[in-house]
Tab-separated table of N, CA and C in Angstrom:
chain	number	residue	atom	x	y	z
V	1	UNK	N	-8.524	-13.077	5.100
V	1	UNK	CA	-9.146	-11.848	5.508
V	1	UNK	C	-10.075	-11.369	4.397
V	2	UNK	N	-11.086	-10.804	4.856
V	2	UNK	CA	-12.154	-10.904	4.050
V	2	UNK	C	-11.926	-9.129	3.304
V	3	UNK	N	-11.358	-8.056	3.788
V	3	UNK	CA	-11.149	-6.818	3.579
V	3	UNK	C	-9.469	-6.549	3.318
V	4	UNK	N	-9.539	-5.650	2.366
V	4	UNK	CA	-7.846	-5.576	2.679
V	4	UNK	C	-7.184	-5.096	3.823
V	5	UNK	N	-6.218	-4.835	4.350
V	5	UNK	CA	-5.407	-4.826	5.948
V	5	UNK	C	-4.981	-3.710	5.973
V	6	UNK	N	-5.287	-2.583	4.697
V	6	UNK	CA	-5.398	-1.397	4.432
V	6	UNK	C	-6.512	-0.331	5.271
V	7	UNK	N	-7.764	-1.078	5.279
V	7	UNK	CA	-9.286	-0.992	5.930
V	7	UNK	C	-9.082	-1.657	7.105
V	8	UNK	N	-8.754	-2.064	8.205
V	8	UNK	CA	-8.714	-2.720	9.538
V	8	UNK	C	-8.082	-1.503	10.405
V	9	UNK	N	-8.591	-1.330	11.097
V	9	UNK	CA	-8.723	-0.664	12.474
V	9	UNK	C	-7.906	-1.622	12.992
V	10	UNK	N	-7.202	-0.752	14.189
V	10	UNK	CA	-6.273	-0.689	14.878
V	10	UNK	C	-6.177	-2.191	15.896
V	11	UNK	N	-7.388	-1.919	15.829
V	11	UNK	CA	-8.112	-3.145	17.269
V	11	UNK	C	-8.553	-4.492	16.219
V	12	UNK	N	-8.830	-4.114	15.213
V	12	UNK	CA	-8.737	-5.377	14.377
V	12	UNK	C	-7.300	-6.011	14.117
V	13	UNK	N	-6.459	-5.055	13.730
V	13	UNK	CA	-5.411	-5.566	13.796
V	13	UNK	C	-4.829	-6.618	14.872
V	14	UNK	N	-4.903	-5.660	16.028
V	14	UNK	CA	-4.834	-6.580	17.316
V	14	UNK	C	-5.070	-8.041	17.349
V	15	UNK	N	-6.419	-7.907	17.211
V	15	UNK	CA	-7.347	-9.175	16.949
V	15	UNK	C	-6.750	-10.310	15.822
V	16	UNK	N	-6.510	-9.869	15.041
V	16	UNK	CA	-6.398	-10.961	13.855
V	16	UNK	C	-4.564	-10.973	13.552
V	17	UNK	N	-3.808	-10.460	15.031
V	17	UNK	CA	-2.393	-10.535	14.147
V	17	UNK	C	-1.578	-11.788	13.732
V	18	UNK	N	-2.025	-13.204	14.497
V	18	UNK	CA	-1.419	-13.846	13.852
V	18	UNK	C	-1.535	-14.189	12.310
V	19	UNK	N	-2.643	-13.836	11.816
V	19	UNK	CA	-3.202	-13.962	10.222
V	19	UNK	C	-2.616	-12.586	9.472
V	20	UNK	N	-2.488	-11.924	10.234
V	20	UNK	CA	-1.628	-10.707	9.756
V	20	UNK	C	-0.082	-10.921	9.207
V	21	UNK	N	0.746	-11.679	10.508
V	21	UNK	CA	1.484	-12.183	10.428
V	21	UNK	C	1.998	-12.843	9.078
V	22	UNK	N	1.481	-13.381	8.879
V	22	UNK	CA	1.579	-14.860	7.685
V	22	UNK	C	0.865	-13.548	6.544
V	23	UNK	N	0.097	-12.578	6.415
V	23	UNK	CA	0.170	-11.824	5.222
V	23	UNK	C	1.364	-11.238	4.733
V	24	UNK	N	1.987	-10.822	5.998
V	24	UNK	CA	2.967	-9.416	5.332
V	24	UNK	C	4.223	-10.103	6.121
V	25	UNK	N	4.716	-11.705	6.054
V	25	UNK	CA	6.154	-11.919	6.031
V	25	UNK	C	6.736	-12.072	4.947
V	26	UNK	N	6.189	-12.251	3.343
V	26	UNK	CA	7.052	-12.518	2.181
V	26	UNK	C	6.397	-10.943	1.425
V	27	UNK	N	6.744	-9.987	1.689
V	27	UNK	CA	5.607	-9.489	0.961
V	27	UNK	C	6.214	-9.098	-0.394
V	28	UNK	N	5.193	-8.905	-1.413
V	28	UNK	CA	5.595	-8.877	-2.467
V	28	UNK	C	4.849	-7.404	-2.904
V	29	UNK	N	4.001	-7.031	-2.721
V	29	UNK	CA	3.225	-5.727	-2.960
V	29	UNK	C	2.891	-4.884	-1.971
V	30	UNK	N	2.411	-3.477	-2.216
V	30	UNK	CA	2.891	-2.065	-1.288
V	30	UNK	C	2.187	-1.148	-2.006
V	31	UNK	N	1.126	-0.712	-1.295
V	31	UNK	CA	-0.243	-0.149	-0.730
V	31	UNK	C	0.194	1.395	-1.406
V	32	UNK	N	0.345	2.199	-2.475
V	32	UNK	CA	0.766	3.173	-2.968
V	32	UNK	C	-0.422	4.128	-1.820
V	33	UNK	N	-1.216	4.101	-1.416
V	33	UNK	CA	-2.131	4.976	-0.291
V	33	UNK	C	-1.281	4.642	0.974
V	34	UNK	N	-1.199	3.948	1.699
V	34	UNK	CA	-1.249	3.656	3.017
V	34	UNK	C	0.548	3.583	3.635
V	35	UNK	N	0.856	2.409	2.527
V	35	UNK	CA	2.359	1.805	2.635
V	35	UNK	C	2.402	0.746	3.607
V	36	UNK	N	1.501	0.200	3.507
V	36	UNK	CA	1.198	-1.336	4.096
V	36	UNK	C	2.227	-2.171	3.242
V	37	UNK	N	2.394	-3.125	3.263
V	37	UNK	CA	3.217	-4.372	2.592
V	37	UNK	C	2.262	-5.542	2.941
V	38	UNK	N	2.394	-6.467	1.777
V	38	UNK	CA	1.576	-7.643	2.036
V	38	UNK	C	1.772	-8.818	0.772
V	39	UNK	N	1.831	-9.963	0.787
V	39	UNK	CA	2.494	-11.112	-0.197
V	39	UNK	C	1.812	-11.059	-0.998
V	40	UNK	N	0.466	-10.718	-0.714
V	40	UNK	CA	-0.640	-10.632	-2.302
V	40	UNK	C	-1.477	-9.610	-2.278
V	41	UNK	N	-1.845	-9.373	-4.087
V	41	UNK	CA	-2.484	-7.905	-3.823
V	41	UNK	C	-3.598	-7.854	-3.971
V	42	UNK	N	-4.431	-8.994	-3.178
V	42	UNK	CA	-5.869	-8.863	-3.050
V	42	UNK	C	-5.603	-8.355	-1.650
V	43	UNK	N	-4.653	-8.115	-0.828
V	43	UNK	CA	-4.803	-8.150	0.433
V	43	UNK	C	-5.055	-6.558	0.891
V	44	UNK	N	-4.269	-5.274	-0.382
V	44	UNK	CA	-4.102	-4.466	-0.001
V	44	UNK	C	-5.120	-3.266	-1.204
V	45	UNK	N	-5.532	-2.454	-0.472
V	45	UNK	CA	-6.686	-1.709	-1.381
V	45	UNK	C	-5.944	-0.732	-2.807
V	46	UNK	N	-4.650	-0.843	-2.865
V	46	UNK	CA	-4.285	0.105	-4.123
V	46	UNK	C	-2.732	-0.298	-4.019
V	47	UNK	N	-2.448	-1.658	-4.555
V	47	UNK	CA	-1.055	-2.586	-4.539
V	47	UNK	C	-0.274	-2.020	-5.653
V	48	UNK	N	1.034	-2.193	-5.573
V	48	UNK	CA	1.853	-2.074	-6.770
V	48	UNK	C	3.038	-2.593	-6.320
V	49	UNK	N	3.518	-3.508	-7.181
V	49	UNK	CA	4.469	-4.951	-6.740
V	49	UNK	C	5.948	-3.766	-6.629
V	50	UNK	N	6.687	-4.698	-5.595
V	50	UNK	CA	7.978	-4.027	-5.447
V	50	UNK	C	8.818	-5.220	-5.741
């Protein structure tokens, strides 16, 4: 994914969930803005590892 999953609209989500999927099943970092989860923290716009 070219943006973090922080920035994706609702309908993007939709669109791209199997790649979503495979982001946020091991996740290792958590979006201190949003509270997204995701395995790496290029994925998410303001990460901090849990």
């Amino acid at each position: 994914m070219k943006k973090p999953i922080c920035k994706l609209s609702k309908s993007d989500l939709r669109d791209k969930l199997e790649e979503l999927a495979s982001i946020v099943s091991s996740p290792q970092y958590l979006c201190a803005k949003c509270g997204r989860a995701a395995n790496k923290k290029r994925n998410l716009c303001k990460s901090i590892e849990i």
